[in-house]
Tab-separated table of C-alpha atoms in Angstrom:
chain	number	residue	atom	x	y	z
A	1	MET	CA	-63.432	196.739	136.868
A	2	LYS	CA	-63.839	197.816	140.507
A	3	ARG	CA	-67.455	196.644	140.518
A	4	ARG	CA	-66.442	193.212	139.184
A	5	LYS	CA	-63.877	192.773	141.965
A	6	ILE	CA	-66.489	193.592	144.621
A	7	THR	CA	-68.901	191.097	143.071
A	8	ALA	CA	-66.295	188.312	143.009
A	9	PHE	CA	-65.314	189.062	146.601
A	10	ALA	CA	-68.945	188.903	147.744
A	11	ALA	CA	-69.460	185.559	145.995
A	12	MET	CA	-66.412	184.106	147.719
A	13	ALA	CA	-67.634	185.403	151.081
A	14	VAL	CA	-70.986	183.695	150.542
A	15	ILE	CA	-69.278	180.367	149.831
A	16	VAL	CA	-67.082	180.672	152.946
A	17	LEU	CA	-70.087	181.509	155.147
A	18	LEU	CA	-72.054	178.565	153.789
A	19	VAL	CA	-69.207	176.190	154.565
A	20	ALA	CA	-68.730	177.656	158.035
A	21	CYS	CA	-72.411	177.400	158.891
A	22	GLY	CA	-72.535	173.745	157.822
A	23	ALA	CA	-69.575	172.955	160.069
A	24	ALA	CA	-71.111	174.842	163.023
A	25	LYS	CA	-74.228	172.644	163.012
A	26	GLU	CA	-72.132	169.518	163.618
A	27	GLN	CA	-70.340	170.950	166.659
A	28	ASN	CA	-71.901	170.707	170.174
A	29	VAL	CA	-71.669	173.626	172.596
A	30	THR	CA	-70.142	172.234	175.727
A	31	SER	CA	-69.220	175.362	177.552
A	32	GLY	CA	-71.354	178.031	179.022
A	33	GLU	CA	-70.158	180.621	176.564
A	34	MET	CA	-72.689	182.756	174.815
A	35	VAL	CA	-73.300	181.685	171.304
A	36	ALA	CA	-74.577	184.018	168.627
A	37	PRO	CA	-77.910	183.050	167.215
A	38	GLU	CA	-77.548	180.771	164.306
A	39	VAL	CA	-78.152	182.180	160.848
A	40	SER	CA	-79.302	179.727	158.307
A	41	SER	CA	-77.410	179.276	155.095
A	42	GLN	CA	-80.573	180.163	153.219
A	43	ASP	CA	-80.733	183.542	154.991
A	44	LEU	CA	-77.103	184.219	154.170
A	45	LEU	CA	-77.645	183.265	150.564
A	46	VAL	CA	-80.684	185.563	150.302
A	47	SER	CA	-78.786	188.442	151.894
A	48	SER	CA	-75.840	187.894	149.578
A	49	LEU	CA	-78.076	187.726	146.538
A	50	GLU	CA	-79.806	190.933	147.599
A	51	TYR	CA	-76.399	192.570	147.942
A	52	LEU	CA	-75.310	191.323	144.559
A	53	LEU	CA	-78.536	192.455	142.939
A	54	LEU	CA	-78.173	195.843	144.570
A	55	ASP	CA	-74.564	196.096	143.334
A	56	ASN	CA	-75.494	195.105	139.754
A	57	GLY	CA	-78.565	197.294	139.567
A	58	GLU	CA	-76.974	200.474	140.888
A	59	GLU	CA	-73.797	201.507	139.126
A	60	ASP	CA	-71.071	203.001	141.198
A	61	VAL	CA	-70.191	206.144	139.334
A	62	SER	CA	-68.369	207.858	142.150
A	63	ASP	CA	-64.959	207.074	140.627
A	64	GLU	CA	-65.915	208.072	137.080
A	65	GLU	CA	-65.313	211.664	136.055
A	66	PRO	CA	-67.951	213.251	133.824
A	67	ASN	CA	-66.902	214.327	130.363
A	68	THR	CA	-66.113	217.970	129.886
A	69	PRO	CA	-68.010	219.923	127.187
A	70	ASP	CA	-64.898	219.876	124.959
A	71	GLU	CA	-64.533	216.102	125.258
A	72	GLU	CA	-68.200	215.605	124.432
A	73	ALA	CA	-67.842	217.855	121.403
A	74	ASP	CA	-64.758	215.948	120.229
A	75	ALA	CA	-66.554	212.626	120.683
A	76	SER	CA	-69.588	213.786	118.734
A	77	GLY	CA	-67.365	215.177	115.989
A	78	TRP	CA	-65.483	211.876	115.694
A	79	LYS	CA	-68.749	209.927	115.511
A	80	GLU	CA	-69.974	212.171	112.718
A	81	TYR	CA	-66.656	211.842	110.855
A	82	ALA	CA	-66.697	208.042	111.203
A	83	SER	CA	-70.324	207.751	110.103
A	84	ASN	CA	-69.687	209.769	106.959
A	85	GLY	CA	-66.683	207.631	106.043
A	86	ASP	CA	-65.107	210.617	104.324
A	87	ASN	CA	-61.337	210.905	104.630
A	88	ASP	CA	-60.955	213.864	102.307
A	89	THR	CA	-59.058	216.892	103.471
A	90	PRO	CA	-61.041	220.003	104.453
A	91	ASP	CA	-62.249	222.318	101.734
A	92	GLU	CA	-59.736	224.913	102.850
A	93	GLU	CA	-56.852	222.608	101.900
A	94	GLN	CA	-58.455	221.457	98.646
A	95	ASP	CA	-59.067	224.993	97.450
A	96	LEU	CA	-55.518	226.285	98.021
A	97	PRO	CA	-54.399	228.269	94.954
A	98	GLU	CA	-51.607	226.783	92.881
A	99	PRO	CA	-48.303	228.687	93.063
A	100	GLU	CA	-47.752	230.982	90.118
A	101	VAL	CA	-44.936	230.050	87.735
A	102	GLN	CA	-42.510	232.935	87.329
A	103	THR	CA	-41.650	233.690	83.694
A	104	VAL	CA	-39.363	236.107	81.884
A	105	GLN	CA	-39.620	237.817	78.527
A	106	ALA	CA	-37.387	236.776	75.647
A	107	VAL	CA	-37.094	238.071	72.084
A	108	ILE	CA	-36.761	235.712	69.150
A	109	TYR	CA	-36.277	236.305	65.423
A	110	TYR	CA	-37.617	234.132	62.613
A	111	GLY	CA	-38.316	234.201	58.866
A	112	ASP	CA	-41.022	236.390	57.389
A	113	GLY	CA	-42.741	234.144	54.875
A	114	GLY	CA	-41.391	234.454	51.350
A	115	SER	CA	-39.310	237.583	51.941
A	116	VAL	CA	-35.654	237.717	52.915
A	117	ALA	CA	-36.323	239.441	56.232
A	118	LEU	CA	-36.769	238.628	59.898
A	119	LYS	CA	-39.738	239.100	62.158
A	120	GLN	CA	-39.394	239.791	65.861
A	121	GLU	CA	-41.555	238.261	68.613
A	122	SER	CA	-41.613	238.584	72.408
A	123	VAL	CA	-42.265	235.274	74.174
A	124	GLU	CA	-42.515	234.134	77.792
A	125	VAL	CA	-40.040	231.509	79.001
A	126	GLU	CA	-39.549	229.962	82.433
A	127	ASP	CA	-35.925	231.044	82.460
A	128	LEU	CA	-33.612	232.803	80.028
A	129	THR	CA	-31.436	229.866	78.978
A	130	PRO	CA	-30.015	228.718	75.617
A	131	ASP	CA	-32.286	225.663	75.734
A	132	GLU	CA	-35.384	227.844	76.113
A	133	LEU	CA	-34.318	230.063	73.189
A	134	ILE	CA	-33.614	227.082	70.913
A	135	SER	CA	-36.973	225.578	71.873
A	136	ALA	CA	-38.727	228.862	70.980
A	137	LEU	CA	-36.867	229.030	67.641
A	138	SER	CA	-37.873	225.450	66.801
A	139	ARG	CA	-41.534	226.471	66.942
A	140	HIS	CA	-40.817	228.750	63.963
A	141	ASN	CA	-38.743	226.137	62.065
A	142	ILE	CA	-35.484	228.038	62.539
A	143	VAL	CA	-33.976	224.849	63.963
A	144	SER	CA	-35.229	221.292	63.926
A	145	LEU	CA	-37.169	219.934	66.899
A	146	ASP	CA	-34.339	217.550	67.799
A	147	THR	CA	-31.679	220.283	67.937
A	148	LYS	CA	-30.015	220.457	71.369
A	149	VAL	CA	-27.597	222.872	73.013
A	150	LEU	CA	-24.366	221.041	73.879
A	151	SER	CA	-22.553	223.982	75.462
A	152	PHE	CA	-22.830	227.736	75.822
A	153	GLU	CA	-20.177	230.245	76.903
A	154	GLN	CA	-19.713	234.007	77.000
A	155	GLU	CA	-16.404	235.817	76.675
A	156	GLU	CA	-14.901	239.226	76.081
A	157	LYS	CA	-12.802	239.277	72.921
A	158	ASN	CA	-11.068	242.495	71.830
A	159	GLY	CA	-13.571	244.536	73.819
A	160	ALA	CA	-16.568	242.754	72.297
A	161	ALA	CA	-18.989	240.340	73.985
A	162	VAL	CA	-18.875	237.080	72.052
A	163	LEU	CA	-21.127	234.052	72.601
A	164	HIS	CA	-20.008	230.500	71.798
A	165	LEU	CA	-23.012	228.328	70.970
A	166	ASP	CA	-22.334	224.645	70.320
A	167	LEU	CA	-25.301	222.752	68.870
A	168	SER	CA	-26.000	219.070	68.268
A	169	LYS	CA	-25.440	217.309	64.942
A	170	ALA	CA	-29.103	217.795	64.006
A	171	ALA	CA	-28.530	221.548	63.541
A	172	GLY	CA	-25.919	221.017	60.803
A	173	GLU	CA	-27.955	218.343	59.055
A	174	TYR	CA	-31.003	220.616	59.059
A	175	LEU	CA	-29.062	223.536	57.530
A	176	ARG	CA	-27.537	221.396	54.784
A	177	THR	CA	-31.030	220.662	53.427
A	178	MET	CA	-31.705	224.400	52.880
A	179	SER	CA	-31.106	226.721	49.971
A	180	LYS	CA	-28.604	229.570	50.383
A	181	GLU	CA	-31.446	232.018	51.020
A	182	ALA	CA	-33.079	229.844	53.688
A	183	GLU	CA	-29.669	229.170	55.267
A	184	CYS	CA	-29.002	232.885	55.633
A	185	ILE	CA	-32.405	233.398	57.272
A	186	ILE	CA	-31.721	230.598	59.789
A	187	VAL	CA	-28.197	231.683	60.695
A	188	ALA	CA	-29.185	235.352	61.014
A	189	ALA	CA	-32.194	234.437	63.177
A	190	ILE	CA	-30.027	232.393	65.564
A	191	VAL	CA	-27.359	235.088	65.804
A	192	ASP	CA	-29.826	237.950	66.324
A	193	THR	CA	-31.881	236.004	68.887
A	194	PHE	CA	-28.902	235.150	71.106
A	195	ALA	CA	-27.202	238.511	70.678
A	196	GLU	CA	-30.428	240.331	71.592
A	197	ASN	CA	-31.183	238.344	74.746
A	198	TYR	CA	-27.599	238.211	76.051
A	199	ASP	CA	-26.631	241.724	74.923
A	200	ALA	CA	-23.747	240.384	72.850
A	201	ASP	CA	-21.951	241.713	69.799
A	202	ALA	CA	-21.367	238.437	67.953
A	203	VAL	CA	-22.161	234.731	68.077
A	204	CYS	CA	-19.878	231.848	67.119
A	205	ILE	CA	-21.960	228.827	66.058
A	206	THR	CA	-20.393	225.378	66.148
A	207	VAL	CA	-21.751	221.847	65.678
A	208	GLU	CA	-20.386	219.198	68.028
A	209	GLY	CA	-17.352	221.389	68.671
A	210	GLU	CA	-16.554	221.993	64.992
A	211	ALA	CA	-17.149	225.128	62.915
A	212	LEU	CA	-20.556	225.186	61.258
A	213	ALA	CA	-20.135	224.179	57.627
A	214	THR	CA	-22.724	223.799	54.877
A	215	SER	CA	-22.684	223.384	51.103
A	216	ASN	CA	-22.825	227.181	50.844
A	217	ALA	CA	-20.329	228.406	53.450
A	218	GLU	CA	-18.182	227.675	56.456
A	219	TYR	CA	-18.857	229.866	59.495
A	220	ALA	CA	-15.485	229.666	61.222
A	221	GLU	CA	-15.552	233.168	62.738
A	222	PRO	CA	-18.036	234.834	65.112
A	223	ILE	CA	-20.983	236.364	63.238
A	224	GLU	CA	-22.146	239.856	64.132
A	225	ARG	CA	-25.811	240.815	64.233
A	226	CYS	CA	-27.076	241.100	60.683
A	227	THR	CA	-30.037	240.664	58.395
A	228	PRO	CA	-30.379	237.653	56.087
A	229	ALA	CA	-29.711	239.934	53.099
A	230	GLU	CA	-26.475	241.231	54.629
A	231	LEU	CA	-25.336	237.700	55.391
A	232	MET	CA	-26.112	236.624	51.832
A	233	ASP	CA	-24.033	239.530	50.452
A	234	ASN	CA	-21.116	238.438	52.646
A	235	LEU	CA	-21.396	234.878	51.366
A	236	GLU	CA	-21.442	236.055	47.755
A	237	THR	CA	-18.438	238.286	48.397
A	238	SER	CA	-16.645	235.404	50.024
A	239	ASP	CA	-17.421	233.163	47.036
A	240	ALA	CA	-16.081	235.834	44.684
A	241	ASP	CA	-12.865	236.093	46.712
A	242	LYS	CA	-12.428	232.307	46.540
A	243	LEU	CA	-12.950	232.381	42.757
A	244	GLN	CA	-10.456	235.235	42.391
A	245	SER	CA	-7.849	233.324	44.359
A	246	LYS	CA	-8.146	230.401	41.934
A	247	LEU	CA	-7.593	232.491	38.789
A	248	PRO	CA	-3.786	232.596	38.960
A	249	ALA	CA	-3.646	228.823	39.118
A	250	ILE	CA	-5.951	228.589	36.099
A	251	GLU	CA	-3.790	231.038	34.103
A	252	GLU	CA	-0.682	229.050	34.906
A	253	LYS	CA	-2.251	225.879	33.524
A	254	LYS	CA	-2.963	227.682	30.248
């Protein structure tokens, strides 16, 4: 920019000198004053051209500061980056290890094939929640895949830790398709799984806020930890008590 200004200034000076010299030729010297020797316009033009050529040929680098080694390195690095056209992140960022997912151990119970017994399995879950336990039980067909936990509470009742597990409608519909034996396996597996993981004494199972009821039984009270066989004995005893309570009415009709 500085060099361009000098060049423009020199060109203007040449034009002014040419005009001045032309005017000087027309004037007569009438006094006895000393007059400087005339310089032809051609000589001025040649001198100006030589100056301009000298200015264009030799760059004025006095005002320009040389690049430091760091600046040269940065410039070369940028040129290499631009030439490659690669905008990927450095390998160090691409190879960062993924954060490990923290898991906890849970214990679930499920049916043991054709026998009236429960098997126990330790599984890893992201967090010990009722939803995680129901999801683990669904993988063993203890509950249906569409069974959801609607609510879950813990309370102390008469010195015992009781869990209140409210399940979606799908849980009741699933149980009502089972035989009495299969029903006892399912209910015992749910009770034992939740009681084991939450260190509880009993579990009260409800469906959409109502007591769990099937064609075989109504589970209105909290159920303590038990085996399927023990639960089946309780159901049979309960059925016998119901039959016994009906006998007086039958005798009266006779």
